Tab-separated table of C-alpha atoms in Angstrom:
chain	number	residue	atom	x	y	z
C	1	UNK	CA	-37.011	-44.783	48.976
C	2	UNK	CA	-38.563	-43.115	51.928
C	3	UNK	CA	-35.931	-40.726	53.615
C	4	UNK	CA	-35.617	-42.281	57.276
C	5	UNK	CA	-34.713	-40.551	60.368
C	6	UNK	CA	-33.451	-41.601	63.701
C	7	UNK	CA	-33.017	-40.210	66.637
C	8	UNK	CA	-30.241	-40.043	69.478
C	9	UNK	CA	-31.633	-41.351	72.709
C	10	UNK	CA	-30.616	-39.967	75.911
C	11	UNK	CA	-29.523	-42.175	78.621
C	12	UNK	CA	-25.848	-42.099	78.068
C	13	UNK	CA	-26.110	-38.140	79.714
C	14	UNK	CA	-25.185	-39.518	83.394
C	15	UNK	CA	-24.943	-35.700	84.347
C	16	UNK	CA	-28.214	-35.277	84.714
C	17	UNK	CA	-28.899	-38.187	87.093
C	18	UNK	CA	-32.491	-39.456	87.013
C	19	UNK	CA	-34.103	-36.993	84.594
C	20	UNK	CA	-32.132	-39.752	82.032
C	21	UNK	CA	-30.779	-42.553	83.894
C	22	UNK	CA	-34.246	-43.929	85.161
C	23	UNK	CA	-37.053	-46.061	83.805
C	24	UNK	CA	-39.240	-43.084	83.857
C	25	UNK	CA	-36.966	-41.298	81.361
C	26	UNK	CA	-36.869	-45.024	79.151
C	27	UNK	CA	-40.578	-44.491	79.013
C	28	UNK	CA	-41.162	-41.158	78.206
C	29	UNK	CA	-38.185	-40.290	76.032
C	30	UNK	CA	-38.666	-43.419	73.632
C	31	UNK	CA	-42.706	-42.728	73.877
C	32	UNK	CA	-41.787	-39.350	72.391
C	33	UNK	CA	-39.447	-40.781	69.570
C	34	UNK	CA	-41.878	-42.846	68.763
C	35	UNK	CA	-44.986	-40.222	68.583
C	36	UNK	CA	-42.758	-37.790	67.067
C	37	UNK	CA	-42.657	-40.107	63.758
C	38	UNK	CA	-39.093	-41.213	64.254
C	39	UNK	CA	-37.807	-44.629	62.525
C	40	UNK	CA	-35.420	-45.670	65.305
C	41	UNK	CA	-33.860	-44.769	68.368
C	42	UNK	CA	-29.768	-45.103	68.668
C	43	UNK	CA	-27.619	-45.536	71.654
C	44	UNK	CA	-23.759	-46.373	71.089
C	45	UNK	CA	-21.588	-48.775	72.887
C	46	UNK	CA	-18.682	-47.928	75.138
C	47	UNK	CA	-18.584	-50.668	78.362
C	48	UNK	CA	-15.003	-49.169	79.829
C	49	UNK	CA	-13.994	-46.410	77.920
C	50	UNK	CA	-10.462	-44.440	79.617
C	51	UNK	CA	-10.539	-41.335	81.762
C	52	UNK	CA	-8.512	-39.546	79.451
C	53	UNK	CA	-11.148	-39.730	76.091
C	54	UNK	CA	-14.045	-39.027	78.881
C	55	UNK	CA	-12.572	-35.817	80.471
C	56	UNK	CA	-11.537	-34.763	76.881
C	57	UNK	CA	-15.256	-34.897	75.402
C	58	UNK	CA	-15.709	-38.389	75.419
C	59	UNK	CA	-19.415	-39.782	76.846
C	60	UNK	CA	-20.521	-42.760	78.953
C	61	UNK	CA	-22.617	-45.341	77.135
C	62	UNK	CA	-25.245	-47.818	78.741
C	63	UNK	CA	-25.127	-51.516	77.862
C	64	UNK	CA	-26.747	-51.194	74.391
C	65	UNK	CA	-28.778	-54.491	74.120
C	66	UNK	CA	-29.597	-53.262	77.742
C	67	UNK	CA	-31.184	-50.235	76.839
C	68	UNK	CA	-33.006	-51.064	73.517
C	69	UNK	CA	-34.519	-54.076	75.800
C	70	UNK	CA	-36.406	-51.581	77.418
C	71	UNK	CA	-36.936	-49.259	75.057
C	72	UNK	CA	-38.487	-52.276	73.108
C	73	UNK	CA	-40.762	-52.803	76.085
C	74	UNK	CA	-42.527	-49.511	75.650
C	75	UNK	CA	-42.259	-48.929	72.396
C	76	UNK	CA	-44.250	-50.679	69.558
C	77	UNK	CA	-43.089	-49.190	66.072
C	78	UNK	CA	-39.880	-47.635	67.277
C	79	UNK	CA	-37.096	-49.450	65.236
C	80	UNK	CA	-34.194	-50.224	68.167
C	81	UNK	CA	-30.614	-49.090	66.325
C	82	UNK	CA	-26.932	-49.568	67.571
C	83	UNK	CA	-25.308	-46.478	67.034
C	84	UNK	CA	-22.512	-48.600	66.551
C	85	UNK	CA	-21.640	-51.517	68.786
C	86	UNK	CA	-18.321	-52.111	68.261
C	87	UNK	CA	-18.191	-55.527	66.991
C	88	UNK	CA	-14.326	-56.938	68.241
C	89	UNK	CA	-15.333	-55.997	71.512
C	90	UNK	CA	-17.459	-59.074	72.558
C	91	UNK	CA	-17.886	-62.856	70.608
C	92	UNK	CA	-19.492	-62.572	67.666
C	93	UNK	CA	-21.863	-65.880	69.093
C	94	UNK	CA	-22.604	-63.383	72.362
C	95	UNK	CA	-23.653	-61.004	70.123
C	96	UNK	CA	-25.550	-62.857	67.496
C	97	UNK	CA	-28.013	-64.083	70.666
C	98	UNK	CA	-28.168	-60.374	71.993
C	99	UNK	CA	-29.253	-59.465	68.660
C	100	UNK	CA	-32.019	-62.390	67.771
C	101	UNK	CA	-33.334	-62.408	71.164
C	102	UNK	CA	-33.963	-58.388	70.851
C	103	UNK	CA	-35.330	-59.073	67.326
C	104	UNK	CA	-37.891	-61.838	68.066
C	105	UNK	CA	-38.956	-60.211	71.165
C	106	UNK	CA	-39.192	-56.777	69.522
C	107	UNK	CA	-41.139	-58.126	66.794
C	108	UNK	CA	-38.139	-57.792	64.029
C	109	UNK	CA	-36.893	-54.288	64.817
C	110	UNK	CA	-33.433	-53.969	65.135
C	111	UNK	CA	-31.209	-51.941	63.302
C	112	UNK	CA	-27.501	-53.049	63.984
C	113	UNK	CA	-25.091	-50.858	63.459
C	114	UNK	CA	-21.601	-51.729	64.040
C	115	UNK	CA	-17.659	-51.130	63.596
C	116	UNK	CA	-14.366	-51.635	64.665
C	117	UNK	CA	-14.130	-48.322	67.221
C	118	UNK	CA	-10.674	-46.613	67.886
C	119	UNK	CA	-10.472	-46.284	71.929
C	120	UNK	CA	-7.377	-48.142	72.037
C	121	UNK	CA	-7.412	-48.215	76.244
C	122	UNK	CA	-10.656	-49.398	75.593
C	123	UNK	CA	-9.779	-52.415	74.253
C	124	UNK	CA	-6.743	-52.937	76.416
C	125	UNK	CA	-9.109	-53.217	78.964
C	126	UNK	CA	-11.385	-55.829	77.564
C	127	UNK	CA	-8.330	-57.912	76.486
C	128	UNK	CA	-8.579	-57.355	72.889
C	129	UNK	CA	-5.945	-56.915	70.584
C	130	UNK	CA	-6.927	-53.146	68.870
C	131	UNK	CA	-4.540	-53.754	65.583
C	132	UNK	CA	-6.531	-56.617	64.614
C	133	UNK	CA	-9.767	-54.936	65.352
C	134	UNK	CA	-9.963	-54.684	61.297
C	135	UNK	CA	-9.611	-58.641	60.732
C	136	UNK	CA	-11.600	-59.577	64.083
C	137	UNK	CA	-14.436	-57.372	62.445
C	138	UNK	CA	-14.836	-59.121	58.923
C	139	UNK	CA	-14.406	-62.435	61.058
C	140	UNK	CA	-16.840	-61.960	63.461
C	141	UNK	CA	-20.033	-60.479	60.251
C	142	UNK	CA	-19.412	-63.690	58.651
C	143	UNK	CA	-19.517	-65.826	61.908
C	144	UNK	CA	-22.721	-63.900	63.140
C	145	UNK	CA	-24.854	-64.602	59.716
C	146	UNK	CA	-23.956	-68.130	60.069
C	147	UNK	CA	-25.832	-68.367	64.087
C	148	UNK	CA	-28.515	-66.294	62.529
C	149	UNK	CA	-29.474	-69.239	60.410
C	150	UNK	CA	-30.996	-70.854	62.863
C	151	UNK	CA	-29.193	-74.063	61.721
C	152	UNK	CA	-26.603	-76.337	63.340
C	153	UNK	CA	-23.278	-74.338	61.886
C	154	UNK	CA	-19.509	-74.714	62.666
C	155	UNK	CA	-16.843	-71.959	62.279
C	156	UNK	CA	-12.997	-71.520	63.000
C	157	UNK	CA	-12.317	-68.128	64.196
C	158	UNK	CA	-9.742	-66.001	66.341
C	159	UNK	CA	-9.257	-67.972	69.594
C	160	UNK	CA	-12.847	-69.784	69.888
C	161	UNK	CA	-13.961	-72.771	67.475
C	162	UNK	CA	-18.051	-73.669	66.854
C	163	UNK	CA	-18.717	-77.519	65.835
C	164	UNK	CA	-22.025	-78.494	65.178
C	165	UNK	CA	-23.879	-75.197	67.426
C	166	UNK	CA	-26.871	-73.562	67.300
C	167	UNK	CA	-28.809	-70.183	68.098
C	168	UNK	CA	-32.483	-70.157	68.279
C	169	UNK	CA	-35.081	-68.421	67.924
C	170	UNK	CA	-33.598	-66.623	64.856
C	171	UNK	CA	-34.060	-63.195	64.090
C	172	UNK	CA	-37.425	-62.165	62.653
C	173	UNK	CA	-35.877	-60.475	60.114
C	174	UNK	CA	-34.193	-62.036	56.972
C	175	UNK	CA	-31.846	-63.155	57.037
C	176	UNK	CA	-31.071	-60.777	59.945
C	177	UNK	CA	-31.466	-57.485	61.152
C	178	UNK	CA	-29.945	-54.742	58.316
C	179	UNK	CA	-26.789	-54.593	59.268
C	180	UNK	CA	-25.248	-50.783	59.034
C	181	UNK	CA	-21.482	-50.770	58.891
C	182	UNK	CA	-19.811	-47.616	60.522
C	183	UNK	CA	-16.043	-46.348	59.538
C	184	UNK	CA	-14.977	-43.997	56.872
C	185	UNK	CA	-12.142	-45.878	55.523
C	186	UNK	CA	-11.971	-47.031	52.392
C	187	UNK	CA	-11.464	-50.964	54.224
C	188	UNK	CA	-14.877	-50.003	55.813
C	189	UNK	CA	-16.197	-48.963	52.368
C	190	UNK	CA	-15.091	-52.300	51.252
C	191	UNK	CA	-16.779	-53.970	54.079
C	192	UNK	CA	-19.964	-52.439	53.616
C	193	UNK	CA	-20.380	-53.592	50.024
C	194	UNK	CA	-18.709	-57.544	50.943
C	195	UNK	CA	-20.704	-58.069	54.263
C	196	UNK	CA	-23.030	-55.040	55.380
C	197	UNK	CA	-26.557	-54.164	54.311
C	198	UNK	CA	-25.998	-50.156	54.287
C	199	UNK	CA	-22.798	-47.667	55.107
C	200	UNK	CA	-23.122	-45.739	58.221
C	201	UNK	CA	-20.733	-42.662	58.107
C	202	UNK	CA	-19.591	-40.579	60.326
C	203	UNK	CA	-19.980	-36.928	59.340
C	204	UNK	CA	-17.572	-34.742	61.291
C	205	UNK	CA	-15.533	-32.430	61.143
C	206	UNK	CA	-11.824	-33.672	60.354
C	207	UNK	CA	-10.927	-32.226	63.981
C	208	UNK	CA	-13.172	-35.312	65.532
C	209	UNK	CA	-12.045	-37.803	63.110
C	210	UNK	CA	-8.603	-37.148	63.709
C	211	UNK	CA	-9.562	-38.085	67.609
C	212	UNK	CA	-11.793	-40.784	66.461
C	213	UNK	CA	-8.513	-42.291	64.296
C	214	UNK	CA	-10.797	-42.686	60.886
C	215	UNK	CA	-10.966	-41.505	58.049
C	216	UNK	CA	-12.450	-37.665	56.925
C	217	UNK	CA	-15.795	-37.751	56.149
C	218	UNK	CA	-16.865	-33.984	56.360
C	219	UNK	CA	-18.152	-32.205	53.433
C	220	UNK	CA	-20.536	-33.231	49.953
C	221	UNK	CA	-17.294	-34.282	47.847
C	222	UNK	CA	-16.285	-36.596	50.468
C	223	UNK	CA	-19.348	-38.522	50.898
C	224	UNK	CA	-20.018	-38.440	47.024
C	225	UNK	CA	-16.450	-39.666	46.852
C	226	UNK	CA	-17.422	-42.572	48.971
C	227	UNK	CA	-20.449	-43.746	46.764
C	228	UNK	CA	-18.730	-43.843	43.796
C	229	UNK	CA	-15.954	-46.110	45.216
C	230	UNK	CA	-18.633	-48.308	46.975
C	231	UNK	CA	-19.906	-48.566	43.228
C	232	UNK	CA	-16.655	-49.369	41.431
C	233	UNK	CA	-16.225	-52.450	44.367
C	234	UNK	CA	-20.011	-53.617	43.917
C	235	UNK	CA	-18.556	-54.302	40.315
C	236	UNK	CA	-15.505	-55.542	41.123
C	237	UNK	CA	-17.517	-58.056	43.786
C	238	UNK	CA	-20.453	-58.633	41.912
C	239	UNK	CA	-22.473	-56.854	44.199
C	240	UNK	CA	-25.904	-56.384	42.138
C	241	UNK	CA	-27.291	-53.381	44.461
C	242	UNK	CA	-24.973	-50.237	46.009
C	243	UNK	CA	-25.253	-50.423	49.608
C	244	UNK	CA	-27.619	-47.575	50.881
C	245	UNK	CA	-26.461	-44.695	52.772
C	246	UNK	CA	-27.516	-44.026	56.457
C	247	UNK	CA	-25.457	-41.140	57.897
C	248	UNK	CA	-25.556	-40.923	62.388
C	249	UNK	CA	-27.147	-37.558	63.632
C	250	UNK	CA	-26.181	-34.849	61.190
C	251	UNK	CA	-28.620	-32.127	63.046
C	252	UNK	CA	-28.881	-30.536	66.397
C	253	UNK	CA	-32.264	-29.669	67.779
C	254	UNK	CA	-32.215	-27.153	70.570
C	255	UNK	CA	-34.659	-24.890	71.883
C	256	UNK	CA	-35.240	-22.498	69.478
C	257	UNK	CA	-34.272	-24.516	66.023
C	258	UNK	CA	-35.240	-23.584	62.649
C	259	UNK	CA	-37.245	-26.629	61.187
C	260	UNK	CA	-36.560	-25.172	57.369
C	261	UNK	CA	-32.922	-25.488	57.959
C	262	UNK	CA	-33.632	-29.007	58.895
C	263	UNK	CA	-35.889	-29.971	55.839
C	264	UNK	CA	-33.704	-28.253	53.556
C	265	UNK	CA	-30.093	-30.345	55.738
C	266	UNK	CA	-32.069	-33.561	55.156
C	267	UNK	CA	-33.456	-32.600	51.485
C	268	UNK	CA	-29.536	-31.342	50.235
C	269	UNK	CA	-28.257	-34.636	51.856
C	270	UNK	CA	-30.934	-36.840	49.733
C	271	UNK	CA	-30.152	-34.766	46.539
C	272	UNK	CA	-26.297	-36.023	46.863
C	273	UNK	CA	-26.838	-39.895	47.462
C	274	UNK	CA	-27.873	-40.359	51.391
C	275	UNK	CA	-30.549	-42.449	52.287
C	276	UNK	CA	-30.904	-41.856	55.710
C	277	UNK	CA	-29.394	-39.580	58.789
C	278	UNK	CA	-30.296	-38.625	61.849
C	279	UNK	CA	-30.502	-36.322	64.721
C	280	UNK	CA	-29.961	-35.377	68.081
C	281	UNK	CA	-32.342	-33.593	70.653
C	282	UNK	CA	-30.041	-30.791	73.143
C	283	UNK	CA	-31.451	-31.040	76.242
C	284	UNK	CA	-30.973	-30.891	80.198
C	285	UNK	CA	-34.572	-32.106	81.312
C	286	UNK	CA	-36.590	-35.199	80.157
C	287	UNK	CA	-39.425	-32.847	79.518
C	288	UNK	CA	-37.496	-30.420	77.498
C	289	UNK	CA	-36.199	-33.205	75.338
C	290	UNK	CA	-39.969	-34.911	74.359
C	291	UNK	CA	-41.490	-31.412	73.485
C	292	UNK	CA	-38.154	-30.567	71.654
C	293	UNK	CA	-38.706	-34.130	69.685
C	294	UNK	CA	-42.122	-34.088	69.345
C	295	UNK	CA	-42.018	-30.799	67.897
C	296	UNK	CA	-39.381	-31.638	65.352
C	297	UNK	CA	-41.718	-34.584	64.457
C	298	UNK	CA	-44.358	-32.098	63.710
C	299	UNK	CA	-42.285	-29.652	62.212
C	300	UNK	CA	-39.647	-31.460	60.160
C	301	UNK	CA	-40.216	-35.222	60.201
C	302	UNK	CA	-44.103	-34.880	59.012
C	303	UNK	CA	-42.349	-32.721	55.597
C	304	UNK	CA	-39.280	-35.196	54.954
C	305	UNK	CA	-39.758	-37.590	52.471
C-alpha cells in the first residue's frame, strides 16, 4: 500500500484577508496541491465555534462542502478530504446529499473524514445535545450508508424519521466515499472497525488533547497500542480486514524545512503501522505557500512510498 499524503489547505487563515479568503487563493493554492503530487486537500469544520476556544488558539473554518466545491472545480486529481466534519452537528440526510453531490460532481473523490468534536459552546449553539454526540454519531454512519444506496430506505433516528426516501445521484464511489473516523478513544477505535473505512488520529501532544477533551494519542506506543486493540475488536466483530491508518498533518513545512527529516517522519511512521498522514504548509502569502508545497512535492512527496 502506497503511503498517501494530504495536505492542509489554507482558507480557514482569515488573518490574512484575500491572500486566502478569495477565489484566486482557491485556484492557486489547490493548483499547487495538486502539482505538488499531493493525494487530497483537507479543510475542517467549525460553523460557530465560541470566542473563548478562538482567542485561546482555536481557528475559523469555512463551510467544508463549500470549499471542497470549489476546490473540486479547479482541481482534477486532487482527492477533496474533511479534516473532520463533525458528524452530530448537521442531519445525517443533509449530509449524505452534501457528500454524493460533491462525489458525482467531483468524479468520486471525496475523502470524508468525520467525528464527534468536543466544542461544547459549539454545539450549544447549533442546538445539539454534546453528551450524546457519541450515540448521535454511530446513529447518524448507519443512517448515511443507507441514503447512499441510492434506494428508497426508511430509518428511525434521534428526533427525525425517513419512510420510504431517497437520495440520488449516489456517490461514485462504492458504496461511498472511504469514510475516515477521527477520535482517539477507545469508543472511536471501536467505531472505526464497526462502521468506518480507516482510523484518523489525532497526533498531539497530550497538552492539545486535554483541550480537545480526547483521548492521548502522542507518541509510537500509543498509536501501536491503538492497532492492536482495533485488531482484537476486528475479531471480536468479525471484521475480516484491520481498518487502515490515516493520521491528520503530522509535519510542518516552513521556509527553510529539511525534506530528509520529512522522508525519514513519514518512513518511521509506515515502519510502525500508519498508512497515511499528512502535512501542513506555514505560510503568510499565497505565493509563499505554493512554492513551499510544490517544493515539498519535489523534495519529499516524489521519495515517499
Amino acid at each position: 500500500m502506497t503511503f498517501t499524503l494530504s495536505v492542509t489547505l489554507p482558507f480557514d487563515h482569515i488573518q490574512y484577508g484575500d491572500e486566502f479568503v478569495s477565489m484566486a487563493a482557491v485556484h492557486e493554492c489547490a493548483k499547487a496541491a495538486e502539482d505538488a503530487g499531493f493525494w487530497s486537500g483537507t479543510v475542517t469544520d467549525h460553523p460557530v465555534p465560541s470566542y473563548r476556544w478562538l482567542d485561546n488558539g482555536g481557528h475559523y473554518a469555512q463551510d467544508p462542502f463549500v470549499m471542497l466545491s470549489m476546490v473540486a472545480a479547479v482541481t482534477t486529481k486532487l482527492r477533496l478530504q474533511t479534516n473532520i466534519v463533525v458528524l452530530p452537528y448537521r442531519n445525517p440526510f443533509i449530509t449524505a446529499r452534501s457528500v454524493s453531490s460533491l462525489d458525482a460532481f467531483s468524479n468520486g473523490r471525496v475523502i470524508l473524514g468525520l467525528g464527534a468534536g468536543y466544542l461544547k459552546p459549539e454545539y450549544k449553539a447549533l442546538g445539539v445535545d454534546f453528551d450524546s454526540r457519541n450515540d448521535l454519531m454511530d446513529e447518524y454512519m448507519k443512517a448515511m450508508k443507507l441514503a447512499w444506496t441510492g434506494e428508497d430506505f426508511s430509518f428511525e433516528g434521534t428526533g427525525y424519521t425517513a419512510v420510504g426516501n431517497r437520495v440520488l445521484p449516489k456517490p461514485v464511489q462504492n458504496p461511498h466515499p472511504p469514510l475516515l473516523v477521527g477520535g482517539n478513544s477507545k469508543r472511536a477505535l471501536r467505531r472505526t472497525v464497526e462502521l468506518g473505512d480507516a482510523w484518523h488520529p489525532f497526533i498531539v501532544p497530550k497538552m492539545v488533547t486535554d483541550t480537545a477533551r480526547t483521548a492521548n494519542i502522542e507518541g509510537d506506543d500509543d498509536i501501536i497500542e491503538a492497532i492492536e486493540y482495533m485488531k482484537a475488536h476486528c475479531e471480536k466483530v468479525g471484521r475480516a480486514t484491520p481498518p487502515p491508518v490515516i493520521a491528520s498533518s503530522t509535519f510542518q513545512i516552513k521556509p527553510g524545512f529539511n525534506a530528509q527529516e520529512a522522508i525519514d517522519h513519514y518512513a518511521h511512521m509506515k515502519s510502525i503501522g500508519v498508512d497515511g498522514s499528512g502535512a501542513s504548509v506555514l505560510a503568510s502569502t499565497r505565493a509563499e505557500w505554493c512554492d513551499l508545497a510544490r517544493q515539498f512535492g519535489e523534495e519529499v512527496i516524489s521519495k515517499v512510498d
